[in-house]
Short mmCIF file of C-alpha atoms in Angstrom, two decimals:
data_model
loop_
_atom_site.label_atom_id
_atom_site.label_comp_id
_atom_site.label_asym_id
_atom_site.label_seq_id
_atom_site.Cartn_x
_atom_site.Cartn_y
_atom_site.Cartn_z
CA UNK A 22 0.00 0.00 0.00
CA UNK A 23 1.40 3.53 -1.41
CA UNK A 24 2.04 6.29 1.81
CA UNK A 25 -1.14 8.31 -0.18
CA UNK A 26 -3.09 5.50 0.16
CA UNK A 27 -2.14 4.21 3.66
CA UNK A 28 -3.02 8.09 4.84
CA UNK A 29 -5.99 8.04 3.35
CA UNK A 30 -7.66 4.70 4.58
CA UNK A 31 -6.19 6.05 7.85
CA UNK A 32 -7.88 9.21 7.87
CA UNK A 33 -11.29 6.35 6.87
CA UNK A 34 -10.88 4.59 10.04
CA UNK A 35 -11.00 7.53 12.21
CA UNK A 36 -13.51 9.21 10.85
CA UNK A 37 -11.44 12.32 9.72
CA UNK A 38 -11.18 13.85 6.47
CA UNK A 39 -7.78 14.78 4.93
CA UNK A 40 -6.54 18.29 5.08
CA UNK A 41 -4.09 18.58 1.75
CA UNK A 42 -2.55 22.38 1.75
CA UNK A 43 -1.07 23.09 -1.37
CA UNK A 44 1.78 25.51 -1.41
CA UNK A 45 4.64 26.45 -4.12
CA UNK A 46 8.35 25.11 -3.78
CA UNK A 47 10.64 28.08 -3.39
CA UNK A 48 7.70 30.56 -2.50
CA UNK A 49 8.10 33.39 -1.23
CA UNK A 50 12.14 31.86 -0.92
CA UNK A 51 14.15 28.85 -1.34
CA UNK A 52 15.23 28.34 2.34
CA UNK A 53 11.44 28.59 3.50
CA UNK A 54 9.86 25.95 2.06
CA UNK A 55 10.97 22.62 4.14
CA UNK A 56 10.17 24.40 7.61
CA UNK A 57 6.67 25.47 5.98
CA UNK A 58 6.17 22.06 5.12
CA UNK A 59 6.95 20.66 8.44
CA UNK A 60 4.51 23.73 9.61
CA UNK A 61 2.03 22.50 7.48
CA UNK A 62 2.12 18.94 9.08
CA UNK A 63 2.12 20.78 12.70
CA UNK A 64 -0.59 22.72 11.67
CA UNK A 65 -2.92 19.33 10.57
CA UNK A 66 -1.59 18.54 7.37
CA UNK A 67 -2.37 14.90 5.71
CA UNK A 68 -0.94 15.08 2.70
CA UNK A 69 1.21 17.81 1.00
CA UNK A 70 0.79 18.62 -2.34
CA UNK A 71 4.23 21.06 -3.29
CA UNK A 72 3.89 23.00 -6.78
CA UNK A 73 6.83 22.78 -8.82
CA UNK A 74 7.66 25.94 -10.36
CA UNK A 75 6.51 26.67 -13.73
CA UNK A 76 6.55 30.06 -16.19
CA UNK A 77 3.26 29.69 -17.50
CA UNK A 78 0.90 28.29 -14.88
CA UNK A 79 -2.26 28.41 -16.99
CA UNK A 80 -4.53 26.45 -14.41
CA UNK A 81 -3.82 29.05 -11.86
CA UNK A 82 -5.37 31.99 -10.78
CA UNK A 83 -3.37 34.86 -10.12
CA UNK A 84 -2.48 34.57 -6.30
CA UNK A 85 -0.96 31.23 -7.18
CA UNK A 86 0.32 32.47 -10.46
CA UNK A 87 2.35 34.99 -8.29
CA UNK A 88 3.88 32.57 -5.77
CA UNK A 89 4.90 30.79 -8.89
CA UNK A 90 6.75 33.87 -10.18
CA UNK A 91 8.19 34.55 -6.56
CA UNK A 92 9.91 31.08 -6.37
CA UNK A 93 11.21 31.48 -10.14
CA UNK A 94 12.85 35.09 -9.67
CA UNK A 95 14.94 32.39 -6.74
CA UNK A 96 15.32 30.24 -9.95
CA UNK A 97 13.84 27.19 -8.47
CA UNK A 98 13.74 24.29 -10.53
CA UNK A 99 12.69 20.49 -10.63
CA UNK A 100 16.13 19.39 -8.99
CA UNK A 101 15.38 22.13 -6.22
CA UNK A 102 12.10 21.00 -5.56
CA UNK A 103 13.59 17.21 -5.38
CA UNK A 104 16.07 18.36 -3.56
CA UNK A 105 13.31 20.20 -0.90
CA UNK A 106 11.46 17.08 -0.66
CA UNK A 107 14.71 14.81 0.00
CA UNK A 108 15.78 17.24 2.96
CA UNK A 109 11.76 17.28 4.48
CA UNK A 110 12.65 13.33 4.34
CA UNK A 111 14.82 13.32 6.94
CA UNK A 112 12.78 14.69 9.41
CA UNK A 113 9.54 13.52 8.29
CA UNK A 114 9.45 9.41 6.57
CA UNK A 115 5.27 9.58 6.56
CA UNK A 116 3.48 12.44 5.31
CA UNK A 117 2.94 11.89 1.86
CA UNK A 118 4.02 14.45 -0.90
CA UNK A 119 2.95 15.00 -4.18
CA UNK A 120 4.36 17.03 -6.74
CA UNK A 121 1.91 19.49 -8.86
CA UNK A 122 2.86 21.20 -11.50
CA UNK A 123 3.05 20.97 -15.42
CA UNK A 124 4.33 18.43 -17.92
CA UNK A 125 7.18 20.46 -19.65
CA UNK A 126 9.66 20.12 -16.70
CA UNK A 127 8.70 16.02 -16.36
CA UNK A 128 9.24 15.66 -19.89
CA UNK A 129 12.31 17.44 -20.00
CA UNK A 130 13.57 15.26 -17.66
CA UNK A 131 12.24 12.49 -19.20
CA UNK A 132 10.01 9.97 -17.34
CA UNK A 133 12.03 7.37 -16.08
CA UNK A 134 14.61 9.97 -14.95
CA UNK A 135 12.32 11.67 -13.03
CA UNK A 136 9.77 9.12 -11.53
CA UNK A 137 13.24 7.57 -10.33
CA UNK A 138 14.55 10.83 -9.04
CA UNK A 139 11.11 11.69 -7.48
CA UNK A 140 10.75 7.67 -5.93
CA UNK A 141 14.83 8.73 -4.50
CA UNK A 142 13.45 12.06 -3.14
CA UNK A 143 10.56 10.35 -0.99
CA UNK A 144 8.04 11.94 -3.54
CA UNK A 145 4.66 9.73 -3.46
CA UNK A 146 2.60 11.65 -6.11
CA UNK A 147 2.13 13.13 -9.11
CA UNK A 148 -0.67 15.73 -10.79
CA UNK A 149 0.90 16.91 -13.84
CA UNK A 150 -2.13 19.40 -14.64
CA UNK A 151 -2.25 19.81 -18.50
CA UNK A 152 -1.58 16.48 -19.35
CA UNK A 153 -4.56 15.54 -20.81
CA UNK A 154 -6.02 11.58 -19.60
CA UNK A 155 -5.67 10.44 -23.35
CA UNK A 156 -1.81 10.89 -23.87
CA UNK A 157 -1.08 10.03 -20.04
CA UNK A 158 -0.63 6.05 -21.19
CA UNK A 159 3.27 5.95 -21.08
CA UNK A 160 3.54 8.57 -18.24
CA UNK A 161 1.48 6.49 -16.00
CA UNK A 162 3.43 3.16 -17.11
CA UNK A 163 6.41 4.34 -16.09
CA UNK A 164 5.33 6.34 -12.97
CA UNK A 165 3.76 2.61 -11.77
CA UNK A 166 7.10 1.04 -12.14
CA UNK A 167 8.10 3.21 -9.47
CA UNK A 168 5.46 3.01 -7.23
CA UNK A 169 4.30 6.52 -7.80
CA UNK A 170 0.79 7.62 -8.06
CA UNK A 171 -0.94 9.49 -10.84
CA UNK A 172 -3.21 11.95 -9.44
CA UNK A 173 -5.87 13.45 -11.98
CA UNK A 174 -8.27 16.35 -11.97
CA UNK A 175 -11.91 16.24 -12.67
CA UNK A 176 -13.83 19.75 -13.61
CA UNK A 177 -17.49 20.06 -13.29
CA UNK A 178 -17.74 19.79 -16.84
CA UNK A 179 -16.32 16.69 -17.25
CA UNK A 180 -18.86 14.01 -18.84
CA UNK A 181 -19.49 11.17 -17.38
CA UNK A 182 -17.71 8.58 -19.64
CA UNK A 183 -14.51 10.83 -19.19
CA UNK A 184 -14.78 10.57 -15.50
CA UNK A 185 -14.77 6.93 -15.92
CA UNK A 186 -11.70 7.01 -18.28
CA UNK A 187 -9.59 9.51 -15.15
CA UNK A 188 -10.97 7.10 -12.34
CA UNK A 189 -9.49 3.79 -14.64
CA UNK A 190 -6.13 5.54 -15.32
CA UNK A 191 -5.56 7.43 -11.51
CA UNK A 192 -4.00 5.69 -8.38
CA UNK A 193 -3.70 7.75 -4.78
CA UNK A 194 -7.18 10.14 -5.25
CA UNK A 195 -8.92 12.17 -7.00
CA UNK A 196 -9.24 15.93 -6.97
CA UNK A 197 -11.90 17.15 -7.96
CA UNK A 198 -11.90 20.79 -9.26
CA UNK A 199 -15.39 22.26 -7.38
CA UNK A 200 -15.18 25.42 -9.26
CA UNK A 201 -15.52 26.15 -12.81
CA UNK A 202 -12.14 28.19 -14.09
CA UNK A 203 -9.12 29.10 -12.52
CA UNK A 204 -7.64 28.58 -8.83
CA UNK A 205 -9.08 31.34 -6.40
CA UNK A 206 -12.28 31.96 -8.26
CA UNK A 207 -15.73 32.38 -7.09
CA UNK A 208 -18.30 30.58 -4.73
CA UNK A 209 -18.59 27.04 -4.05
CA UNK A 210 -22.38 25.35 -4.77
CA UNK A 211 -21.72 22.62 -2.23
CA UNK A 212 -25.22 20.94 -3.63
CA UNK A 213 -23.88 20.99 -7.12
CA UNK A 214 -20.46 19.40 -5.64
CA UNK A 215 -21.76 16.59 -3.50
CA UNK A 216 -23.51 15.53 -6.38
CA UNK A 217 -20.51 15.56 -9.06
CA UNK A 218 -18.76 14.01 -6.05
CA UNK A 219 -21.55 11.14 -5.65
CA UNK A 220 -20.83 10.72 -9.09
CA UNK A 221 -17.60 9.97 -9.15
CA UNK A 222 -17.63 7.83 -6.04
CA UNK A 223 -19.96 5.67 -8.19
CA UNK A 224 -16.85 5.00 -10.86
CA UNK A 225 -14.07 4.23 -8.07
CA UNK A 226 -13.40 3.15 -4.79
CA UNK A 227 -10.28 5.99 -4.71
CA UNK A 228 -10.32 8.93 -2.64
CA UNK A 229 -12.31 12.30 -3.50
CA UNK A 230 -10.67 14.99 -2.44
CA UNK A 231 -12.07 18.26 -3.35
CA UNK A 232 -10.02 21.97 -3.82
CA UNK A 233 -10.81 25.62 -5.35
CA UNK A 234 -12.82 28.25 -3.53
CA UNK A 235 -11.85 26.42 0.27
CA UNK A 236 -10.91 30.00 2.16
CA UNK A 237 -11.81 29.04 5.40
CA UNK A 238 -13.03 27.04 8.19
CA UNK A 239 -17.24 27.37 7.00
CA UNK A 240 -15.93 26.44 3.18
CA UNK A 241 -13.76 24.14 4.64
CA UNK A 242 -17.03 22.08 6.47
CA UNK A 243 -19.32 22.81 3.98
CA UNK A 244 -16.71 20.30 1.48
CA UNK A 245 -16.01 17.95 4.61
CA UNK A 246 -19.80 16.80 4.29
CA UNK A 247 -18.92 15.50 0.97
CA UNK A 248 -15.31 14.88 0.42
CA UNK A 249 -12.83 12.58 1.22
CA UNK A 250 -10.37 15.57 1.74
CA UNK A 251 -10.71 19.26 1.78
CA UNK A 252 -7.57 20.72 -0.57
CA UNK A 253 -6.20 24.56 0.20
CA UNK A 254 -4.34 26.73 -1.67
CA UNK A 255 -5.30 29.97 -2.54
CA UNK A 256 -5.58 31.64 0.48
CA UNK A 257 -2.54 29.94 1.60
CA UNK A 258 -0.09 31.38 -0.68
CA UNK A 259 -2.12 34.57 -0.67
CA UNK A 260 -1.44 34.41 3.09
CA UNK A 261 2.46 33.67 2.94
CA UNK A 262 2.84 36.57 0.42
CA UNK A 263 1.54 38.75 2.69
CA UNK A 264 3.56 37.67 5.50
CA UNK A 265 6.15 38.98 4.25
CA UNK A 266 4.78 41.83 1.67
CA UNK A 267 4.81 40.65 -1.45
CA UNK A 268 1.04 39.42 -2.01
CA UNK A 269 0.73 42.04 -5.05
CA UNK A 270 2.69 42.38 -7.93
CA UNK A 271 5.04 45.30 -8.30
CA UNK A 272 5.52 46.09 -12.21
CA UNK A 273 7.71 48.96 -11.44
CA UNK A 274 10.22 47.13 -9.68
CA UNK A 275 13.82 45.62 -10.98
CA UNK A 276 13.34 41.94 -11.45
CA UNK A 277 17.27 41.84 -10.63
CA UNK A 278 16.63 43.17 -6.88
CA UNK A 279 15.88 40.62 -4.35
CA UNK A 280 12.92 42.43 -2.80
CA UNK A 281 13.51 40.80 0.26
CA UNK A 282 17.35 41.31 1.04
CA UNK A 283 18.65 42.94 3.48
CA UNK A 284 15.51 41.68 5.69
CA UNK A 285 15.84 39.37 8.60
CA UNK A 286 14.83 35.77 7.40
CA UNK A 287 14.51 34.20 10.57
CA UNK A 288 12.21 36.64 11.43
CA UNK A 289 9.91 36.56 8.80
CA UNK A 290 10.25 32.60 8.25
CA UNK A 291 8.76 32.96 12.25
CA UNK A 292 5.86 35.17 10.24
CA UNK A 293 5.29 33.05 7.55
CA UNK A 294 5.04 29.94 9.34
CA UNK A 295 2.36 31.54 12.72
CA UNK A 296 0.29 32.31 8.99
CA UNK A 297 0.22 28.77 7.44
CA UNK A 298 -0.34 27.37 10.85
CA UNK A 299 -2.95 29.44 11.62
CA UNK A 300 -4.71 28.95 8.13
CA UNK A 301 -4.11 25.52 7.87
CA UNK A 302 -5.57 24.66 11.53
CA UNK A 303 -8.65 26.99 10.86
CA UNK A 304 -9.37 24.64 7.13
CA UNK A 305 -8.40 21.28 9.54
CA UNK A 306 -10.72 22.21 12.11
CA UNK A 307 -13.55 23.48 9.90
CA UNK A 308 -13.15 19.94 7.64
CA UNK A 309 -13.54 17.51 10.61
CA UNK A 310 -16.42 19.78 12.09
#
C-alpha cells in the first residue's frame, strides 16, 4: 500500500477527512519551504501537495500564479524541488508528498529519470495538470514502475464517460476541481459538488478529495460533508505573500533586486510559518467539524 493510500484509509478509520494544503516550492524563498512544510504537518496537514515551479501556470489563478513567479525570480527548478522534498525526508518518513505542476519540466527530464529521481526524493505523487487523460498512457506506465501515483483532476464539466476514463487511469485520489475556471475563483455550490462528487464515487473506490474556492473554516465544512479531503491553496499562498509583503505584484520594480534582502529571514520565516499554521488549523478544524 502507497504512503497516499495508507493516509488516506487512515484518515477512513478515524472518521477524519484529509486536510491537503497546497503551497509552491521556493515561494516566497528557497530556504522557507521545508520548515513550511513541516509547519504544514504541525498545523494538521495529511498530505502535501508542493507545486513545482513553472513560467506559465495556466490552471492558476493569479495569487498562485504569483507565488509561482516569486519562487522562479529564486530560480527554483525540478532538482530544487527534489532536492526540498529529500531534505523534508529526513525529518519527516510519513506524510505523503505530491508534486503538482506541469508536464514540460517532467518531460524534460524524461520519465524514467524523473519518476526515479522523485521515488529517491521520498516523492509519493504526481498531478501533472495539463496532461490531458488520453496521452497520459506511457507517463502512468512508467510512474507505476516506481510506485508513484498518478493523481488526476476532474472539472465540473467533465462528462461522465470521461470521468470513468480519469478514475481507470488514476492511483492515490482524486481531486476534484469544485469550481468552474481558474484557482481562487468564485463561490462554491456545495449541492452541485456533493452531487458531481456522488458521481464519481460511483466510478471508483479511490479517494475524492475536493479543492478551489476552500478560504476558510465554514468552506472548509461545507466540502467535509462530501469529500474525502478538503484541498487549500489559494488563500494559503495569498497568506504567505503577505507575510512577508509581497502578495501584489510590483511592475515597477527591478526583477534583478531581491525584494527581500537585506531583511531578517529568521524573522519573517517565524511570520510566515504563525500564517500557514494558523490557516491551515482553521481549514483542519472546519473539515472535521
Amino acid at each position: 500500500m502507497s504512503r497516499i493510500a495508507a493516509c488516506l484509509e487512515a484518515c477512513k478509520a478515524s472518521g477524519r477527512k484529509a486536510v491537503v494544503p497546497y503551497i509552491v516550492a521556493g515561494d516566497p524563498w528557497r530556504e522557507i519551504t521545508v520548515p513550511a512544510m513541516h509547519t504544514l504537518v504541525a498545523a494538521g496537514a495529511d498530505i502535501i501537495e508542493l507545486g513545482v515551479p513553472f513560467s506559465d501556470p495556466m490552471a492558476e489563478g493569479p495569487v498562485i500564479q504569483l507565488g509561482h513567479e516569486r519562487a522562479l525570480a529564486h530560480n527554483v527548478g525540478m532538482g530544487d524541488v527534489l532536492a526540498m522534498v529529500a531534505e523534508f525526508r529526513q525529518q519527516d518518513p510519513n506524510t505523503p508528498v505530491v508534486l503538482m505542476g506541469y508536464a514540460n519540466p517532467v518531460e524534460v527530464m524524461g520519465y524514467d529519470a524523473f519518476a526515479k529521481a522523485a521515488t529517491t526524493a521520498g516523492v509519493d505523487g504526481v498531478l501533472t495538470v495539463d496532461m490531458p487523460p488520453e496521452e497520459a498512457g506511457d507517463m502512468n506506465a512508467v510512474f507505476r514502475e516506481y510506485q508513484l501515483d498518478t493523481i488526476f483532476l476532474i472539472a465540473p464539466t467533465t462528462t461522465e464517460s470521461r470521468t470513468k476514463a480519469i478514475c481507470a487511469m488514476a492511483t492515490g485520489y482524486i481531486y476534484y476541481v469544485s469550481l468552474k475556471g481558474v484557482t481562487g475563483a468564485g463561490h462554491i455550490d456545495t449541492d452541485e459538488v456533493k452531487r458531481k462528487v456522488d458521481g464519481i464515487k460511483a466510478s471508483t473506490s479511490l479517494p475524492v478529495c475536493v479543492g478551489f474556492g476552500i478560504k476558510d473554516g465554514d468552506s472548509a465544512a461545507a466540502i467535509g460533508q462530501c469529500a474525502d479531503g478538503v484541498v487549500v491553496g489559494s488563500v494559503l499562498v495569498n497568506g504567505m505573500g503577505e507575510s512577508v509583503g509581497m502578495a501584489t505584484r510590483d511592475d515597477e520594480a527591478d526583477p534583478s533586486v531581491d525584494p527581500l534582502a537585506g531583511k531578517d529571514r529568521v524573522a519573517l520565516a517565524e511570520v510566515v510559518n504563525a500564517r500557514i499554521l494558523s490557516i491551515v488549523s482553521e481549514i483542519a478544524e472546519g473539515a472535521n467539524r
